[in-house]
Amino acid sequence: MTNNTESGNNYYKCDVLIIGAGPAGAALAVFLSGTGLDIILIDKKSHIEEPVRCAEYVPAAFTGIFDFKLKGIDNEIEKLQTFINIKPYRASIKELNSARSTNCSKNNLSDIYPDAGLSSCRTKTEMLLNPLPGNLAPASEIRAPGYIIERKTMIRDWIARFVNSGGRYLPSAKAFKISGSQVKALKEGEKIIIKAQIIAGADGPVSLAAKYAGCSCTHFLAGLNLKYKNPDAGPACRSTKVFFLPEIKGGYAWVFPGQKFTNYGLGLDLGLFCRNKKKPGVQKRLFEKIFKNVLKNTEDNNLGKNNLNPMCGRTKLSSGLIPVSGIATNPVYKNIVLVGDAAGLCNPVTGAGIYNAVCSARIAAKYILEAAAGKGTPALQQIRKEYNDYFKGSLDRALAKRKEISSGWKSQKTPAQFERFVRATWVAFRQYWQI
Ligand SMILES: Cc1cc2nc3c(=O)[nH]c(=O)nc-3n(C[C@H](O)[C@H](O)[C@H](O)COP(=O)(O)OP(=O)(O)OC[C@H]3O[C@@H](n4cnc5c(N)ncnc54)[C@H](O)[C@@H]3O)c2cc1C
């Protein structure tokens, strides 16, 4: 438990070491809090969740995983709208005003744009959040109840709970070697050694722990997300919107509306986009092109230059990898347990992984406790079974669709072909769920 010095290194000892303080690792830390186990949580970042590389949508069932009230729930979402062959488009205030004046008796924009999924648009934020595709309807609108969360607030709260109940959190500590029960890490330039009975790899899509377990992810989407503060408060937008366009190869663009901020982003299949090399410059230019009409720096809305221009410092543009090679074959290897993205639990089509990350942490916590209570590491093998029971069916279907997307994307030559292809491979359409 105490730190001592062994051959000149800082030496720590604990029952469970959790590598990574993202949703999976922080949730695991909080689920194991107060159980009497001695736990260390490390993260290579110096500040929790900075930057946040995420669009921050979680399904409604998310809150049910916790037995405490979650901080950081920002907006309630009801629907998912899918647009195909239509770019996100923000009507300018002038356009909206002229649309209003052509129909002066009506203040409600849903009367003017009946198919755009708007109930009413009274504030600038609402107008910005609703990329009105002229009078075109989304190709699909389905119920998708959930939340836009403020990840940073939420995860910081989990870690505070963990620390308050006696857990040890080491920021700026990057694990670089695992051997048996020992993990070596660099903490602010100094080598530390942590000895743990159980090592939980919650270290995300490019996981050191997964590498040791022999099941690294091999296929990624490259995600880019711009988070900016909404210009004013107002009735929130309740729909997430996704946009499929041929140039967003193997992926899609999104507009996920929070109350305080909005996430704009896109994910591209790295295999299709640039032969597995990440090219942030190319992706950024595509991002700017796709969102030009949403984010253009116009004077007419009185928001000021700095709020809207994605190139300026006041907005947060972050990039990250999304693992899409499916569920890990080996999420438990000796004393190593993988959770979240490290275990390949991100959905290979939607790229959503927060819910599964936290669910997997719940499952892992249960068997880690059993192992610590005397059953030993064999108890951990149950984790693989439960992961398969919970996640494998939906992730295997998504993986098959991902393969279809990767191999078929470039063969869609006409808009009609492209639309049929998206309908067959995207979760919002019946065809996706047919065998
Ligand atoms: C642009 C983008 C948008 C997304 N949008 C959504 C969305 O709207 N909804 C959704 O459900 N999912 C979304 N995802 C996916 C989601 O972010 C992940 O599935 C989720 O974060 C997985 O959580 P995790 O804890 O497993 O991994 P991560 O969130 O990646 O956390 C891993 C942590 O481990 C740390 N770490 C890594 N290596 C080491 C090391 N060697 N030593 C110490 N620490 C280490 C990292 O610093 C990080 O804090 C998105 C992903 C991207 C990139």
Short mmCIF file of C-alpha atoms and ligand atoms in Angstrom, two decimals:
data_model
loop_
_atom_site.label_atom_id
_atom_site.label_comp_id
_atom_site.label_asym_id
_atom_site.label_seq_id
_atom_site.Cartn_x
_atom_site.Cartn_y
_atom_site.Cartn_z
CA MET A 1 0.00 0.00 0.00
CA THR A 2 2.71 2.47 0.94
CA ASN A 3 5.07 3.89 -1.64
CA ASN A 4 8.63 2.92 -1.06
CA THR A 5 11.74 3.01 -3.14
CA GLU A 6 12.92 -0.12 -4.89
CA SER A 7 16.03 0.15 -7.02
CA GLY A 8 15.69 3.88 -7.33
CA ASN A 9 12.16 3.84 -8.71
CA ASN A 10 8.99 5.05 -7.15
CA TYR A 11 7.27 1.85 -6.19
CA TYR A 12 3.54 1.40 -5.57
CA LYS A 13 1.57 -1.65 -4.55
CA CYS A 14 -2.18 -2.21 -4.80
CA ASP A 15 -4.89 -4.81 -5.33
CA VAL A 16 -6.15 -3.38 -8.60
CA LEU A 17 -4.43 -1.03 -11.02
CA ILE A 18 -6.69 0.68 -13.54
CA ILE A 19 -4.87 2.08 -16.56
CA GLY A 20 -6.88 4.93 -18.10
CA ALA A 21 -9.37 7.34 -16.58
CA GLY A 22 -11.83 7.66 -19.44
CA PRO A 23 -15.45 6.49 -19.07
CA ALA A 24 -14.44 2.81 -18.67
CA GLY A 25 -11.61 3.30 -16.15
CA ALA A 26 -13.29 6.04 -14.12
CA ALA A 27 -16.53 4.02 -13.97
CA LEU A 28 -14.61 0.93 -12.86
CA ALA A 29 -12.89 3.02 -10.18
CA VAL A 30 -16.19 4.33 -8.89
CA PHE A 31 -17.85 0.88 -8.97
CA LEU A 32 -14.98 -0.56 -6.92
CA SER A 33 -14.95 2.36 -4.47
CA GLY A 34 -15.75 1.57 -0.87
CA THR A 35 -15.28 -2.19 -1.34
CA GLY A 36 -12.13 -2.35 0.77
CA LEU A 37 -9.89 -3.00 -2.22
CA ASP A 38 -6.78 -0.91 -2.58
CA ILE A 39 -7.02 0.65 -6.02
CA ILE A 40 -4.80 2.89 -8.09
CA LEU A 41 -6.13 4.68 -11.16
CA ILE A 42 -3.60 6.20 -13.55
CA ASP A 43 -3.95 8.29 -16.67
CA LYS A 44 -1.35 9.69 -19.01
CA LYS A 45 -3.24 12.99 -19.18
CA SER A 46 -2.54 15.67 -16.64
CA HIS A 47 -6.14 16.89 -16.60
CA ILE A 48 -9.06 14.48 -16.67
CA GLU A 49 -10.83 14.43 -20.03
CA GLU A 50 -8.87 17.22 -21.61
CA PRO A 51 -9.39 17.36 -24.47
CA VAL A 52 -12.73 15.54 -24.69
CA ARG A 53 -12.64 13.56 -27.92
CA CYS A 54 -16.30 12.78 -28.18
CA ALA A 55 -19.74 13.91 -29.37
CA GLU A 56 -21.13 12.94 -25.95
CA TYR A 57 -24.38 11.19 -26.80
CA VAL A 58 -25.43 8.30 -24.56
CA PRO A 59 -28.64 6.25 -24.68
CA ALA A 60 -31.28 6.73 -21.98
CA ALA A 61 -30.38 3.44 -20.25
CA PHE A 62 -27.01 4.94 -19.33
CA THR A 63 -28.22 6.55 -16.10
CA GLY A 64 -29.60 3.19 -14.91
CA ILE A 65 -26.09 1.72 -14.62
CA PHE A 66 -25.34 3.99 -11.65
CA ASP A 67 -26.81 4.02 -8.17
CA PHE A 68 -26.13 7.74 -7.72
CA LYS A 69 -27.34 10.84 -9.53
CA LEU A 70 -25.06 11.68 -12.40
CA LYS A 71 -23.54 15.11 -12.82
CA GLY A 72 -23.04 16.50 -16.32
CA ILE A 73 -26.32 15.53 -18.00
CA ASP A 74 -26.69 18.48 -20.36
CA ASN A 75 -29.60 17.78 -22.70
CA GLU A 76 -32.32 15.23 -23.20
CA ILE A 77 -32.55 13.71 -26.66
CA GLU A 78 -35.65 12.11 -28.13
CA LYS A 79 -34.92 11.38 -31.78
CA LEU A 80 -32.24 10.55 -34.29
CA GLN A 81 -32.61 12.11 -37.72
CA THR A 82 -30.63 10.72 -40.64
CA PHE A 83 -29.95 12.77 -43.77
CA ILE A 84 -28.53 11.20 -46.93
CA ASN A 85 -26.91 13.21 -49.73
CA ILE A 86 -27.76 16.44 -47.88
CA LYS A 87 -25.18 18.64 -46.21
CA PRO A 88 -25.84 20.17 -42.83
CA TYR A 89 -27.23 23.56 -43.60
CA ARG A 90 -27.94 26.50 -41.39
CA ALA A 91 -30.38 29.01 -42.70
CA SER A 92 -29.06 32.51 -42.09
CA ILE A 93 -31.00 34.75 -39.79
CA LYS A 94 -31.93 36.76 -42.89
CA GLU A 95 -33.34 33.69 -44.58
CA LEU A 96 -35.22 32.71 -41.49
CA ASN A 97 -36.58 36.21 -41.05
CA SER A 98 -37.69 36.37 -44.64
CA ALA A 99 -39.27 32.94 -44.24
CA ARG A 100 -41.09 34.26 -41.21
CA SER A 101 -42.22 37.40 -42.98
CA THR A 102 -43.64 35.43 -45.88
CA ASN A 103 -45.84 33.82 -43.33
CA CYS A 104 -46.18 36.54 -40.74
CA SER A 105 -48.97 35.06 -38.74
CA LYS A 106 -46.82 32.07 -37.90
CA ASN A 107 -44.02 32.26 -35.41
CA ASN A 108 -43.47 28.59 -35.54
CA LEU A 109 -40.77 27.51 -37.97
CA SER A 110 -42.13 24.00 -38.25
CA ASP A 111 -44.92 25.55 -40.29
CA ILE A 112 -42.38 27.04 -42.63
CA TYR A 113 -40.06 24.04 -42.78
CA PRO A 114 -42.60 21.30 -42.10
CA ASP A 115 -40.22 18.43 -42.72
CA ALA A 116 -37.16 19.67 -40.93
CA GLY A 117 -38.13 18.17 -37.61
CA LEU A 118 -38.49 21.52 -35.87
CA SER A 119 -41.10 22.15 -33.25
CA SER A 120 -40.35 25.80 -32.74
CA CYS A 121 -37.27 27.92 -33.27
CA ARG A 122 -37.20 31.05 -31.21
CA THR A 123 -33.57 31.64 -30.36
CA LYS A 124 -30.29 31.96 -32.21
CA THR A 125 -29.07 28.73 -30.66
CA GLU A 126 -32.05 26.84 -31.97
CA MET A 127 -31.48 28.23 -35.40
CA LEU A 128 -27.84 27.20 -35.29
CA LEU A 129 -28.69 23.77 -34.06
CA ASN A 130 -31.12 23.04 -36.78
CA PRO A 131 -29.26 22.49 -39.98
CA LEU A 132 -32.29 23.02 -42.17
CA PRO A 133 -31.96 21.10 -45.36
CA GLY A 134 -34.29 23.42 -47.27
CA ASN A 135 -37.67 21.78 -47.17
CA LEU A 136 -36.26 18.29 -47.46
CA ALA A 137 -37.19 15.71 -44.90
CA PRO A 138 -34.64 13.48 -43.21
CA ALA A 139 -34.43 10.05 -44.79
CA SER A 140 -35.35 8.70 -41.40
CA GLU A 141 -36.43 9.92 -38.02
CA ILE A 142 -36.50 7.35 -35.24
CA ARG A 143 -36.92 7.43 -31.49
CA ALA A 144 -33.49 7.38 -29.87
CA PRO A 145 -33.99 8.58 -26.30
CA GLY A 146 -30.81 9.56 -24.55
CA TYR A 147 -28.70 12.43 -23.32
CA ILE A 148 -25.94 14.74 -24.38
CA ILE A 149 -23.55 14.62 -21.48
CA GLU A 150 -20.74 16.87 -20.45
CA ARG A 151 -18.15 14.13 -20.14
CA LYS A 152 -15.60 16.21 -18.34
CA THR A 153 -18.00 17.15 -15.53
CA MET A 154 -19.33 13.62 -15.25
CA ILE A 155 -16.00 11.81 -15.16
CA ARG A 156 -14.40 14.32 -12.83
CA ASP A 157 -17.23 13.62 -10.42
CA TRP A 158 -16.63 9.86 -10.60
CA ILE A 159 -12.95 10.32 -9.90
CA ALA A 160 -13.69 12.68 -7.00
CA ARG A 161 -15.97 10.01 -5.51
CA PHE A 162 -13.23 7.41 -5.98
CA VAL A 163 -10.60 9.59 -4.33
CA ASN A 164 -12.95 10.59 -1.48
CA SER A 165 -13.46 6.94 -0.66
CA GLY A 166 -9.72 6.32 -0.39
CA GLY A 167 -8.73 5.46 -3.98
CA ARG A 168 -5.44 6.73 -5.35
CA TYR A 169 -5.47 8.68 -8.60
CA LEU A 170 -2.21 9.38 -10.40
CA PRO A 171 -2.50 11.82 -13.32
CA SER A 172 0.30 12.29 -15.88
CA ALA A 173 1.31 8.64 -15.50
CA LYS A 174 1.70 6.79 -18.77
CA ALA A 175 1.99 3.02 -18.60
CA PHE A 176 4.59 1.70 -21.03
CA LYS A 177 5.32 -1.85 -19.96
CA ILE A 178 3.39 -4.70 -18.38
CA SER A 179 5.13 -7.78 -17.08
CA GLY A 180 3.21 -10.18 -14.87
CA SER A 181 1.81 -8.18 -12.02
CA GLN A 182 4.07 -5.20 -12.63
CA VAL A 183 3.33 -2.13 -14.67
CA LYS A 184 5.98 0.42 -15.48
CA ALA A 185 4.88 3.97 -16.13
CA LEU A 186 6.41 7.36 -16.72
CA LYS A 187 5.11 9.98 -14.35
CA GLU A 188 6.24 13.48 -15.17
CA GLY A 189 9.45 12.13 -16.65
CA GLU A 190 10.17 9.73 -13.78
CA LYS A 191 9.81 5.99 -13.97
CA ILE A 192 7.39 4.41 -11.50
CA ILE A 193 6.55 0.76 -10.89
CA ILE A 194 3.13 -0.36 -9.80
CA LYS A 195 2.58 -3.88 -8.58
CA ALA A 196 -1.02 -5.07 -8.70
CA GLN A 197 -2.84 -8.37 -8.35
CA ILE A 198 -5.24 -7.38 -11.11
CA ILE A 199 -4.57 -4.97 -13.97
CA ALA A 200 -7.56 -3.38 -15.68
CA GLY A 201 -6.78 -2.06 -19.15
CA ALA A 202 -9.13 0.88 -19.68
CA ASP A 203 -6.64 2.63 -21.90
CA GLY A 204 -8.80 3.25 -24.93
CA PRO A 205 -8.57 2.36 -28.62
CA VAL A 206 -4.77 2.04 -28.83
CA SER A 207 -4.40 0.00 -25.69
CA LEU A 208 -1.15 -1.20 -24.18
CA ALA A 209 -3.05 -3.76 -22.09
CA ALA A 210 -4.86 -5.11 -25.18
CA LYS A 211 -1.50 -5.49 -26.86
CA TYR A 212 -0.32 -7.65 -23.96
CA ALA A 213 -3.53 -9.66 -24.11
CA GLY A 214 -2.90 -10.19 -27.82
CA CYS A 215 -6.03 -8.47 -29.10
CA SER A 216 -5.17 -4.97 -30.29
CA CYS A 217 -7.66 -3.15 -32.46
CA THR A 218 -6.73 -3.18 -36.13
CA HIS A 219 -9.34 -0.99 -37.80
CA PHE A 220 -10.25 2.57 -36.85
CA LEU A 221 -12.42 5.49 -37.74
CA ALA A 222 -10.77 8.87 -37.42
CA GLY A 223 -13.09 11.21 -35.54
CA LEU A 224 -13.01 14.99 -35.44
CA ASN A 225 -15.28 16.95 -33.13
CA LEU A 226 -15.86 20.64 -32.67
CA LYS A 227 -17.47 21.65 -29.41
CA TYR A 228 -18.65 25.18 -29.00
CA LYS A 229 -20.70 27.14 -26.61
CA ASN A 230 -24.24 27.85 -27.66
CA PRO A 231 -24.75 31.57 -28.12
CA ASP A 232 -27.81 31.75 -25.93
CA ALA A 233 -30.07 29.68 -23.74
CA GLY A 234 -33.38 28.57 -25.11
CA PRO A 235 -35.63 25.61 -25.60
CA ALA A 236 -33.26 22.79 -26.44
CA CYS A 237 -33.15 20.84 -29.66
CA ARG A 238 -34.17 17.24 -28.93
CA SER A 239 -32.82 15.52 -32.05
CA THR A 240 -29.38 14.30 -32.89
CA LYS A 241 -28.69 14.58 -36.60
CA VAL A 242 -26.36 12.52 -38.76
CA PHE A 243 -25.42 13.21 -42.37
CA PHE A 244 -24.23 10.69 -44.94
CA LEU A 245 -22.33 12.01 -47.93
CA PRO A 246 -20.08 10.05 -50.34
CA GLU A 247 -17.07 12.22 -49.48
CA ILE A 248 -17.29 11.28 -45.76
CA LYS A 249 -15.78 7.92 -46.62
CA GLY A 250 -17.12 5.07 -44.55
CA GLY A 251 -18.51 7.40 -41.91
CA TYR A 252 -20.83 10.31 -41.31
CA ALA A 253 -21.09 13.84 -39.97
CA TRP A 254 -23.07 14.70 -36.85
CA VAL A 255 -24.72 17.59 -35.07
CA PHE A 256 -25.37 16.65 -31.45
CA PRO A 257 -27.09 19.45 -29.55
CA GLY A 258 -26.50 20.17 -25.90
CA GLN A 259 -28.12 22.95 -23.90
CA LYS A 260 -24.84 24.72 -23.19
CA PHE A 261 -22.83 23.62 -26.22
CA THR A 262 -23.12 21.74 -29.50
CA ASN A 263 -20.92 18.99 -30.89
CA TYR A 264 -20.28 19.07 -34.63
CA GLY A 265 -18.12 16.34 -36.05
CA LEU A 266 -17.35 13.65 -38.51
CA GLY A 267 -15.82 10.20 -38.53
CA LEU A 268 -14.02 8.67 -41.50
CA ASP A 269 -13.03 5.08 -42.09
CA LEU A 270 -9.24 5.21 -41.98
CA GLY A 271 -8.91 2.24 -44.32
CA LEU A 272 -10.94 4.02 -47.01
CA PHE A 273 -9.72 7.49 -46.33
CA CYS A 274 -5.95 7.23 -46.41
CA ARG A 275 -4.66 3.68 -46.16
CA ASN A 276 -4.59 3.61 -42.37
CA LYS A 277 -2.59 6.80 -41.99
CA LYS A 278 -4.17 9.56 -39.98
CA LYS A 279 -4.12 12.79 -41.93
CA PRO A 280 -5.59 15.46 -39.68
CA GLY A 281 -5.03 18.23 -42.27
CA VAL A 282 -7.12 16.47 -44.90
CA GLN A 283 -9.79 15.62 -42.41
CA LYS A 284 -9.94 19.15 -41.08
CA ARG A 285 -10.41 20.56 -44.56
CA LEU A 286 -13.24 18.11 -45.17
CA PHE A 287 -14.75 19.13 -41.83
CA GLU A 288 -14.65 22.79 -42.84
CA LYS A 289 -16.21 21.98 -46.19
CA ILE A 290 -19.03 19.92 -44.72
CA PHE A 291 -19.87 22.42 -42.00
CA LYS A 292 -19.22 25.58 -43.99
CA ASN A 293 -22.85 26.57 -43.95
CA VAL A 294 -23.30 25.78 -40.31
CA LEU A 295 -20.18 27.40 -38.98
CA LYS A 296 -19.55 30.18 -41.41
CA ASN A 297 -18.43 33.38 -39.90
CA THR A 298 -21.36 35.59 -40.58
CA GLU A 299 -22.06 38.97 -39.12
CA ASP A 300 -25.79 38.71 -39.50
CA ASN A 301 -26.33 36.70 -36.36
CA ASN A 302 -24.42 39.06 -34.07
CA LEU A 303 -22.53 36.24 -32.49
CA GLY A 304 -19.17 37.79 -33.08
CA LYS A 305 -16.40 36.30 -35.14
CA ASN A 306 -14.84 34.20 -32.46
CA ASN A 307 -17.84 32.12 -31.60
CA LEU A 308 -18.38 30.52 -34.93
CA ASN A 309 -15.11 30.16 -36.70
CA PRO A 310 -13.77 26.65 -36.08
CA MET A 311 -10.26 27.87 -36.76
CA CYS A 312 -10.21 30.30 -33.87
CA GLY A 313 -9.00 29.52 -30.39
CA ARG A 314 -12.29 29.81 -28.55
CA THR A 315 -13.77 26.69 -30.05
CA LYS A 316 -12.48 23.22 -29.30
CA LEU A 317 -11.63 21.01 -32.21
CA SER A 318 -10.38 17.61 -31.11
CA SER A 319 -9.54 14.43 -32.92
CA GLY A 320 -9.55 10.81 -31.81
CA LEU A 321 -9.60 7.25 -33.00
CA ILE A 322 -12.69 5.07 -32.87
CA PRO A 323 -11.94 1.32 -32.77
CA VAL A 324 -14.14 -0.60 -35.20
CA SER A 325 -12.63 -4.06 -35.41
CA GLY A 326 -15.17 -5.60 -33.07
CA ILE A 327 -15.20 -7.21 -29.67
CA ALA A 328 -11.84 -8.47 -28.37
CA THR A 329 -11.38 -12.22 -28.58
CA ASN A 330 -9.40 -12.18 -25.38
CA PRO A 331 -10.70 -9.52 -22.94
CA VAL A 332 -9.22 -11.47 -20.02
CA TYR A 333 -5.63 -12.62 -20.15
CA LYS A 334 -4.07 -13.98 -16.96
CA ASN A 335 -4.48 -11.07 -14.51
CA ILE A 336 -5.31 -8.48 -17.19
CA VAL A 337 -8.93 -7.45 -17.73
CA LEU A 338 -9.89 -5.19 -20.62
CA VAL A 339 -12.77 -2.72 -20.41
CA GLY A 340 -14.33 -0.21 -22.82
CA ASP A 341 -12.63 0.59 -26.11
CA ALA A 342 -9.61 -1.47 -25.07
CA ALA A 343 -11.92 -4.51 -25.21
CA GLY A 344 -13.24 -3.48 -28.64
CA LEU A 345 -16.67 -2.64 -27.29
CA CYS A 346 -17.25 0.44 -29.42
CA ASN A 347 -19.96 -0.08 -32.05
CA PRO A 348 -18.22 -0.56 -35.43
CA VAL A 349 -20.97 1.27 -37.31
CA THR A 350 -22.13 4.09 -35.04
CA GLY A 351 -18.82 4.58 -33.24
CA ALA A 352 -20.70 4.81 -29.93
CA GLY A 353 -18.75 3.36 -27.04
CA ILE A 354 -19.49 5.20 -23.81
CA TYR A 355 -22.45 3.09 -22.76
CA ASN A 356 -20.63 -0.19 -23.45
CA ALA A 357 -17.52 1.15 -21.72
CA VAL A 358 -19.45 1.79 -18.54
CA CYS A 359 -21.47 -1.44 -18.79
CA SER A 360 -18.25 -3.42 -19.20
CA ALA A 361 -16.85 -1.66 -16.14
CA ARG A 362 -19.92 -2.77 -14.18
CA ILE A 363 -19.40 -6.39 -15.29
CA ALA A 364 -15.65 -6.29 -14.65
CA ALA A 365 -16.15 -4.80 -11.17
CA LYS A 366 -18.36 -7.72 -10.16
CA TYR A 367 -15.77 -10.38 -11.03
CA ILE A 368 -12.79 -8.40 -9.82
CA LEU A 369 -14.51 -8.34 -6.44
CA GLU A 370 -15.08 -12.10 -6.58
CA ALA A 371 -11.45 -12.69 -7.55
CA ALA A 372 -10.27 -10.50 -4.68
CA ALA A 373 -12.64 -12.20 -2.25
CA GLY A 374 -10.73 -15.45 -2.62
CA LYS A 375 -11.74 -17.00 -5.92
CA GLY A 376 -8.55 -15.73 -7.55
CA THR A 377 -7.96 -14.82 -11.17
CA PRO A 378 -10.00 -17.79 -12.56
CA ALA A 379 -13.10 -15.81 -11.46
CA LEU A 380 -12.16 -13.19 -14.03
CA GLN A 381 -12.90 -15.63 -16.86
CA GLN A 382 -16.61 -15.01 -16.28
CA ILE A 383 -16.05 -11.52 -17.67
CA ARG A 384 -15.48 -12.87 -21.17
CA LYS A 385 -18.73 -14.84 -20.97
CA GLU A 386 -20.74 -11.85 -19.77
CA TYR A 387 -19.23 -9.56 -22.39
CA ASN A 388 -20.27 -12.08 -25.03
CA ASP A 389 -23.78 -12.35 -23.58
CA TYR A 390 -24.22 -8.58 -23.39
CA PHE A 391 -22.38 -7.18 -26.36
CA LYS A 392 -21.44 -9.81 -28.93
CA GLY A 393 -24.74 -10.07 -30.79
CA SER A 394 -25.06 -6.37 -31.60
CA LEU A 395 -21.32 -5.82 -32.10
CA ASP A 396 -20.98 -8.77 -34.48
CA ARG A 397 -23.87 -7.46 -36.58
CA ALA A 398 -22.25 -4.02 -36.62
CA LEU A 399 -18.89 -5.53 -37.54
CA ALA A 400 -20.44 -7.35 -40.51
CA LYS A 401 -21.98 -4.04 -41.59
CA ARG A 402 -18.64 -2.26 -41.12
CA LYS A 403 -17.05 -4.78 -43.48
CA GLU A 404 -19.85 -4.15 -45.97
CA ILE A 405 -19.27 -0.40 -45.65
CA SER A 406 -15.51 -0.72 -46.12
CA SER A 407 -15.77 -2.93 -49.17
CA GLY A 408 -18.80 -1.33 -50.84
CA TRP A 409 -18.49 2.40 -50.21
CA LYS A 410 -16.49 3.23 -53.31
CA SER A 411 -18.75 1.25 -55.66
CA GLN A 412 -21.77 3.51 -55.07
CA LYS A 413 -21.72 5.64 -58.18
CA THR A 414 -25.07 7.45 -58.16
CA PRO A 415 -26.95 9.25 -55.35
CA ALA A 416 -29.69 6.62 -55.54
CA GLN A 417 -27.16 3.78 -55.17
CA PHE A 418 -25.52 5.60 -52.29
CA GLU A 419 -28.84 6.07 -50.52
CA ARG A 420 -29.71 2.38 -50.89
CA PHE A 421 -26.28 1.49 -49.52
CA VAL A 422 -26.69 3.74 -46.46
CA ARG A 423 -30.16 2.32 -45.82
CA ALA A 424 -28.66 -1.20 -45.78
CA THR A 425 -25.81 -0.34 -43.44
CA TRP A 426 -27.05 2.29 -40.98
CA VAL A 427 -28.84 1.51 -37.73
CA ALA A 428 -31.78 3.84 -38.35
CA PHE A 429 -33.15 1.73 -41.19
CA ARG A 430 -35.07 -1.54 -41.10
CA GLN A 431 -32.69 -3.12 -43.63
CA TYR A 432 -29.83 -2.89 -41.13
CA TRP A 433 -31.66 -5.19 -38.74
CA GLN A 434 -32.67 -7.77 -41.34
CA ILE A 435 -30.55 -10.89 -41.48
C1 LIG B 1 -14.71 12.15 -32.24
C2 LIG B 1 -15.37 11.07 -31.42
C3 LIG B 1 -16.73 11.16 -31.12
C4 LIG B 1 -17.35 10.17 -30.35
N1 LIG B 1 -18.66 10.32 -30.02
C5 LIG B 1 -19.27 9.40 -29.23
C6 LIG B 1 -20.61 9.57 -28.80
O1 LIG B 1 -21.28 10.57 -29.10
N2 LIG B 1 -21.15 8.61 -28.02
C7 LIG B 1 -20.46 7.50 -27.65
O2 LIG B 1 -21.02 6.64 -26.94
N3 LIG B 1 -19.19 7.32 -28.02
C8 LIG B 1 -18.57 8.25 -28.79
N4 LIG B 1 -17.25 8.08 -29.15
C9 LIG B 1 -16.54 6.89 -28.66
C10 LIG B 1 -16.19 7.09 -27.19
O3 LIG B 1 -15.47 8.30 -27.03
C11 LIG B 1 -15.38 5.93 -26.67
O4 LIG B 1 -16.01 4.72 -27.00
C12 LIG B 1 -15.22 6.02 -25.16
O5 LIG B 1 -14.53 7.17 -24.80
C13 LIG B 1 -14.49 4.78 -24.64
O6 LIG B 1 -14.12 4.99 -23.31
P1 LIG B 1 -12.79 4.32 -22.72
O7 LIG B 1 -12.70 4.76 -21.31
O8 LIG B 1 -12.78 2.88 -23.05
O9 LIG B 1 -11.60 4.95 -23.58
P2 LIG B 1 -11.07 6.46 -23.64
O10 LIG B 1 -12.19 7.40 -23.52
O11 LIG B 1 -10.21 6.52 -24.85
O12 LIG B 1 -10.19 6.61 -22.34
C14 LIG B 1 -8.92 5.99 -22.25
C15 LIG B 1 -8.09 6.74 -21.25
O13 LIG B 1 -6.87 6.04 -21.08
C16 LIG B 1 -5.79 6.96 -21.07
N5 LIG B 1 -4.62 6.21 -21.55
C17 LIG B 1 -4.40 5.68 -22.77
N6 LIG B 1 -3.22 5.05 -22.82
C18 LIG B 1 -2.67 5.15 -21.58
C19 LIG B 1 -1.47 4.70 -20.99
N7 LIG B 1 -0.57 3.97 -21.69
N8 LIG B 1 -1.23 4.99 -19.70
C20 LIG B 1 -2.12 5.74 -18.98
N9 LIG B 1 -3.27 6.20 -19.48
C21 LIG B 1 -3.57 5.90 -20.76
C22 LIG B 1 -6.24 8.07 -22.00
O14 LIG B 1 -5.55 9.28 -21.70
C23 LIG B 1 -7.73 8.15 -21.71
O15 LIG B 1 -8.02 9.07 -20.69
C24 LIG B 1 -16.60 9.05 -29.91
C25 LIG B 1 -15.24 8.95 -30.21
C26 LIG B 1 -14.63 9.95 -30.95
C27 LIG B 1 -13.16 9.86 -31.24
#
